[in-house]
Amino acid sequence: DADVTQTPRNRITKTGKRIMLECSQTKGHDRMYWYRQDPGLGLRLIYYSFDVKDINKGEISDGYSVSRQAQAKFSLSLESAIPNQTALYFCASSEGTGGFTDTQYFGPGTRLTVL
Amino acid sequence: GQQVMQIPQYQHVQEGEDFTTYCNSSTTLSNIQWYKQRPGGHPVFLIQLVKSGEVKKQKRLTFQFGEAKKNSSLHITATQTTDVGTYFCAGPATGNQFYFGTGTSLTVIP
């Protein structure tokens, strides 16, 4: 499996604060993804990147931004956190062979609480 | 709104009973993937189906992709305690988006 790491693993912040979640992978995958998970809603795609120069909005990108600093690194920022952004956030990576046909390998997740 | 729904949301079974989760998409999917998430863990890929009507088996797990490529199912025969977790279907839809289903949480009672 791909070695996908996320930092921090847990974060508590206050409304209005800017926060960054970081993700890195060591398998040389071209594609990286950010999802949020809420109970009963499954995982929802926030942003994805098919290579270093490619950034695409997912289903729920409002209130979030991303940066693909290198092939191995993909960070997610909340510009001004609000309580309904409290969720479990997952980063994932995949090799990249065509469309969305790849196996995605997930990191351990970051539990974010916005007070 | 949510594009991919799964039923049931929760399922409790006695160990040894069978289990099925159903996945329904509002749009045609070019492929369907299934993931399993153990309690407190992260999603782990199980399988991908591509062809209309495709059936694949992994030991006690049977996966089907509907003829119209808008629905899928996962059937587990003779559940074991190691099957506990949440099962998600997922797939790409038009507009270059990727959707996960709402998930089915399976509890196996020893």
GROMACS .gro file of C-alpha atoms in nm:
model
  225
    1ASP     CA    1   0.000   0.000   0.000
    2ALA     CA    2   0.098   0.361  -0.056
    3ASP     CA    3   0.246   0.529   0.245
    4VAL     CA    4   0.019   0.831   0.285
    5THR     CA    5   0.072   1.043   0.592
    6GLN     CA    6  -0.134   1.329   0.728
    7THR     CA    7  -0.049   1.596   0.982
    8PRO     CA    8  -0.184   1.683   1.227
    9ARG     CA    9  -0.392   1.379   1.326
   10ASN     CA   10  -0.615   1.585   1.550
   11ARG     CA   11  -0.677   1.958   1.562
   12ILE     CA   12  -0.905   2.181   1.761
   13THR     CA   13  -0.938   2.538   1.642
   14LYS     CA   14  -1.166   2.837   1.680
   15THR     CA   15  -1.409   2.994   1.438
   16GLY     CA   16  -1.237   3.236   1.201
   17LYS     CA   17  -0.890   3.085   1.230
   18ARG     CA   18  -0.691   2.980   0.924
   19ILE     CA   19  -0.578   2.622   0.936
   20MET     CA   20  -0.371   2.399   0.710
   21LEU     CA   21  -0.382   2.022   0.687
   22GLU     CA   22  -0.086   1.855   0.525
   23CYS     CA   23  -0.054   1.533   0.329
   24SER     CA   24   0.245   1.354   0.185
   25GLN     CA   25   0.294   1.025   0.004
   26THR     CA   26   0.607   0.825  -0.067
   27LYS     CA   27   0.493   0.604  -0.355
   28GLY     CA   28   0.553   0.846  -0.637
   29HIS     CA   29   0.184   0.872  -0.723
   30ASP     CA   30   0.081   1.148  -0.960
   31ARG     CA   31  -0.270   1.196  -0.823
   32MET     CA   32  -0.378   1.324  -0.485
   33TYR     CA   33  -0.717   1.393  -0.331
   34TRP     CA   34  -0.879   1.556  -0.027
   35TYR     CA   35  -1.206   1.427   0.117
   36ARG     CA   36  -1.415   1.504   0.421
   37GLN     CA   37  -1.621   1.242   0.601
   38ASP     CA   38  -1.935   1.319   0.796
   39PRO     CA   39  -2.159   1.058   0.961
   40GLY     CA   40  -2.425   0.931   0.722
   41LEU     CA   41  -2.282   1.118   0.424
   42GLY     CA   42  -1.987   0.903   0.330
   43LEU     CA   43  -1.679   1.072   0.189
   44ARG     CA   44  -1.713   1.383  -0.023
   45LEU     CA   45  -1.444   1.508  -0.258
   46ILE     CA   46  -1.312   1.856  -0.180
   47TYR     CA   47  -1.026   1.897  -0.429
   48TYR     CA   48  -0.814   1.673  -0.644
   49SER     CA   49  -0.491   1.706  -0.837
   50PHE     CA   50  -0.390   1.481  -1.125
   51ASP     CA   51  -0.037   1.620  -1.138
   52VAL     CA   52   0.169   1.901  -0.987
   53LYS     CA   53   0.029   2.167  -1.218
   54ASP     CA   54  -0.329   2.045  -1.205
   55ILE     CA   55  -0.586   2.145  -0.941
   56ASN     CA   56  -0.957   2.065  -0.968
   57LYS     CA   57  -1.255   2.145  -0.751
   58GLY     CA   58  -1.452   1.860  -0.610
   59GLU     CA   59  -1.812   1.840  -0.501
   60ILE     CA   60  -1.769   2.063  -0.193
   61SER     CA   61  -1.478   2.305  -0.249
   62ASP     CA   62  -1.637   2.620  -0.105
   63GLY     CA   63  -1.446   2.744   0.200
   64TYR     CA   64  -1.138   2.537   0.116
   65SER     CA   65  -0.823   2.587  -0.090
   66VAL     CA   66  -0.535   2.356  -0.177
   67SER     CA   67  -0.172   2.370  -0.278
   68ARG     CA   68   0.024   2.099  -0.460
   69GLN     CA   69   0.375   2.189  -0.353
   70ALA     CA   70   0.538   1.884  -0.510
   71GLN     CA   71   0.440   1.548  -0.651
   72ALA     CA   72   0.447   1.408  -0.298
   73LYS     CA   73   0.274   1.690  -0.110
   74PHE     CA   74  -0.082   1.821  -0.118
   75SER     CA   75  -0.209   2.057   0.151
   76LEU     CA   76  -0.562   2.165   0.234
   77SER     CA   77  -0.638   2.505   0.385
   78LEU     CA   78  -0.945   2.639   0.556
   79GLU     CA   79  -0.919   3.016   0.511
   80SER     CA   80  -1.160   3.103   0.790
   81ALA     CA   81  -1.279   2.796   0.976
   82ILE     CA   82  -1.644   2.760   1.072
   83PRO     CA   83  -1.811   2.501   1.297
   84ASN     CA   84  -1.975   2.308   1.013
   85GLN     CA   85  -1.627   2.227   0.883
   86THR     CA   86  -1.587   2.001   1.184
   87ALA     CA   87  -1.526   1.661   1.025
   88LEU     CA   88  -1.278   1.383   0.958
   89TYR     CA   89  -1.053   1.474   0.665
   90PHE     CA   90  -0.880   1.217   0.449
   91CYS     CA   91  -0.606   1.257   0.195
   92ALA     CA   92  -0.558   0.992  -0.074
   93SER     CA   93  -0.324   0.922  -0.362
   94SER     CA   94  -0.333   0.708  -0.674
   95GLU     CA   95  -0.106   0.623  -0.963
   96GLY     CA   96  -0.295   0.790  -1.246
   97THR     CA   97  -0.374   0.585  -1.554
   98GLY     CA   98  -0.693   0.746  -1.685
   99GLY     CA   99  -0.998   0.918  -1.546
  100PHE     CA  100  -1.097   0.796  -1.203
  101THR     CA  101  -1.006   0.432  -1.257
  102ASP     CA  102  -0.724   0.402  -1.008
  103THR     CA  103  -0.715   0.246  -0.667
  104GLN     CA  104  -0.700   0.525  -0.411
  105TYR     CA  105  -0.479   0.480  -0.106
  106PHE     CA  106  -0.590   0.674   0.196
  107GLY     CA  107  -0.403   0.837   0.479
  108PRO     CA  108  -0.502   0.784   0.843
  109GLY     CA  109  -0.719   1.097   0.855
  110THR     CA  110  -0.721   1.425   1.045
  111ARG     CA  111  -1.000   1.488   1.294
  112LEU     CA  112  -1.074   1.861   1.289
  113THR     CA  113  -1.296   2.034   1.542
  114VAL     CA  114  -1.395   2.397   1.493
  115LEU     CA  115  -1.536   2.561   1.804
  116GLY     CA  116  -2.733   1.657  -0.361
  117GLN     CA  117  -2.598   1.313  -0.280
  118GLN     CA  118  -2.547   1.124  -0.604
  119VAL     CA  119  -2.474   0.777  -0.473
  120MET     CA  120  -2.695   0.624  -0.206
  121GLN     CA  121  -2.649   0.299  -0.020
  122ILE     CA  122  -2.897   0.090   0.173
  123PRO     CA  123  -2.922  -0.007   0.443
  124GLN     CA  124  -2.734   0.256   0.644
  125TYR     CA  125  -2.680   0.010   0.928
  126GLN     CA  126  -2.699  -0.370   0.945
  127HIS     CA  127  -2.659  -0.594   1.246
  128VAL     CA  128  -2.619  -0.965   1.177
  129GLN     CA  129  -2.541  -1.275   1.377
  130GLU     CA  130  -2.207  -1.427   1.293
  131GLY     CA  131  -2.261  -1.677   1.012
  132GLU     CA  132  -2.554  -1.491   0.855
  133ASP     CA  133  -2.529  -1.335   0.512
  134PHE     CA  134  -2.513  -0.960   0.444
  135THR     CA  135  -2.588  -0.747   0.141
  136THR     CA  136  -2.545  -0.375   0.076
  137TYR     CA  137  -2.694  -0.203  -0.226
  138CYS     CA  138  -2.551   0.098  -0.406
  139ASN     CA  139  -2.760   0.321  -0.635
  140SER     CA  140  -2.635   0.613  -0.843
  141SER     CA  141  -2.846   0.887  -0.997
  142THR     CA  142  -2.617   0.882  -1.301
  143THR     CA  143  -2.433   0.620  -1.502
  144LEU     CA  144  -2.092   0.529  -1.363
  145SER     CA  145  -1.805   0.428  -1.588
  146ASN     CA  146  -1.681   0.198  -1.315
  147ILE     CA  147  -1.763   0.114  -0.956
  148GLN     CA  148  -1.518   0.066  -0.675
  149TRP     CA  149  -1.578  -0.078  -0.329
  150TYR     CA  150  -1.392   0.024  -0.014
  151LYS     CA  151  -1.402  -0.103   0.343
  152GLN     CA  152  -1.339   0.117   0.646
  153ARG     CA  153  -1.279  -0.053   0.979
  154PRO     CA  154  -1.393   0.135   1.291
  155GLY     CA  155  -1.143   0.415   1.358
  156GLY     CA  156  -0.960   0.342   1.035
  157HIS     CA  157  -0.935   0.468   0.683
  158PRO     CA  158  -1.099   0.338   0.364
  159VAL     CA  159  -0.921   0.047   0.200
  160PHE     CA  160  -0.981  -0.054  -0.161
  161LEU     CA  161  -1.150  -0.389  -0.215
  162ILE     CA  162  -1.230  -0.418  -0.585
  163GLN     CA  163  -1.324  -0.241  -0.907
  164LEU     CA  164  -1.593  -0.343  -1.157
  165VAL     CA  165  -1.596  -0.195  -1.506
  166LYS     CA  166  -1.828  -0.392  -1.733
  167SER     CA  167  -2.205  -0.386  -1.739
  168GLY     CA  168  -2.340  -0.691  -1.554
  169GLU     CA  169  -1.996  -0.783  -1.421
  170VAL     CA  170  -1.971  -1.017  -1.121
  171LYS     CA  171  -1.653  -1.067  -0.922
  172LYS     CA  172  -1.583  -1.281  -0.618
  173GLN     CA  173  -1.328  -1.252  -0.342
  174LYS     CA  174  -1.360  -1.553  -0.114
  175ARG     CA  175  -1.690  -1.491   0.073
  176LEU     CA  176  -1.753  -1.153  -0.096
  177THR     CA  177  -1.948  -1.123  -0.422
  178PHE     CA  178  -1.966  -0.794  -0.609
  179GLN     CA  179  -2.208  -0.712  -0.890
  180PHE     CA  180  -2.233  -0.417  -1.129
  181GLY     CA  181  -2.577  -0.352  -1.273
  182GLU     CA  182  -2.664  -0.381  -1.640
  183ALA     CA  183  -2.733  -0.007  -1.663
  184LYS     CA  184  -2.415   0.073  -1.466
  185LYS     CA  185  -2.617   0.273  -1.215
  186ASN     CA  186  -2.627   0.022  -0.933
  187SER     CA  187  -2.410  -0.231  -0.761
  188SER     CA  188  -2.420  -0.472  -0.470
  189LEU     CA  189  -2.184  -0.640  -0.228
  190HIS     CA  190  -2.288  -0.971  -0.074
  191ILE     CA  191  -2.098  -1.137   0.210
  192THR     CA  192  -2.169  -1.504   0.277
  193ALA     CA  193  -2.143  -1.638   0.631
  194THR     CA  194  -2.022  -1.321   0.799
  195GLN     CA  195  -1.733  -1.327   1.043
  196THR     CA  196  -1.635  -1.077   1.312
  197THR     CA  197  -1.351  -0.964   1.086
  198ASP     CA  198  -1.611  -0.833   0.839
  199VAL     CA  199  -1.711  -0.554   1.078
  200GLY     CA  200  -1.680  -0.208   0.927
  201THR     CA  201  -1.840   0.033   0.687
  202TYR     CA  202  -1.860  -0.058   0.321
  203PHE     CA  203  -1.861   0.215   0.059
  204CYS     CA  204  -1.920   0.204  -0.312
  205ALA     CA  205  -1.765   0.481  -0.520
  206GLY     CA  206  -1.738   0.583  -0.880
  207PRO     CA  207  -1.674   0.859  -1.133
  208ALA     CA  208  -1.962   1.058  -1.272
  209THR     CA  209  -2.000   1.318  -1.542
  210GLY     CA  210  -1.823   1.646  -1.488
  211ASN     CA  211  -1.501   1.483  -1.373
  212GLN     CA  212  -1.626   1.414  -1.026
  213PHE     CA  213  -1.585   1.111  -0.803
  214TYR     CA  214  -1.858   1.015  -0.561
  215PHE     CA  215  -1.860   0.786  -0.263
  216GLY     CA  216  -2.180   0.626  -0.151
  217THR     CA  217  -2.330   0.699   0.188
  218GLY     CA  218  -2.196   0.370   0.325
  219THR     CA  219  -2.339   0.069   0.509
  220SER     CA  220  -2.213   0.003   0.858
  221LEU     CA  221  -2.197  -0.369   0.936
  222THR     CA  222  -2.198  -0.504   1.290
  223VAL     CA  223  -2.144  -0.875   1.340
  224ILE     CA  224  -2.269  -1.022   1.666
  225PRO     CA  225  -2.061  -1.320   1.783
   0.00000   0.00000   0.00000
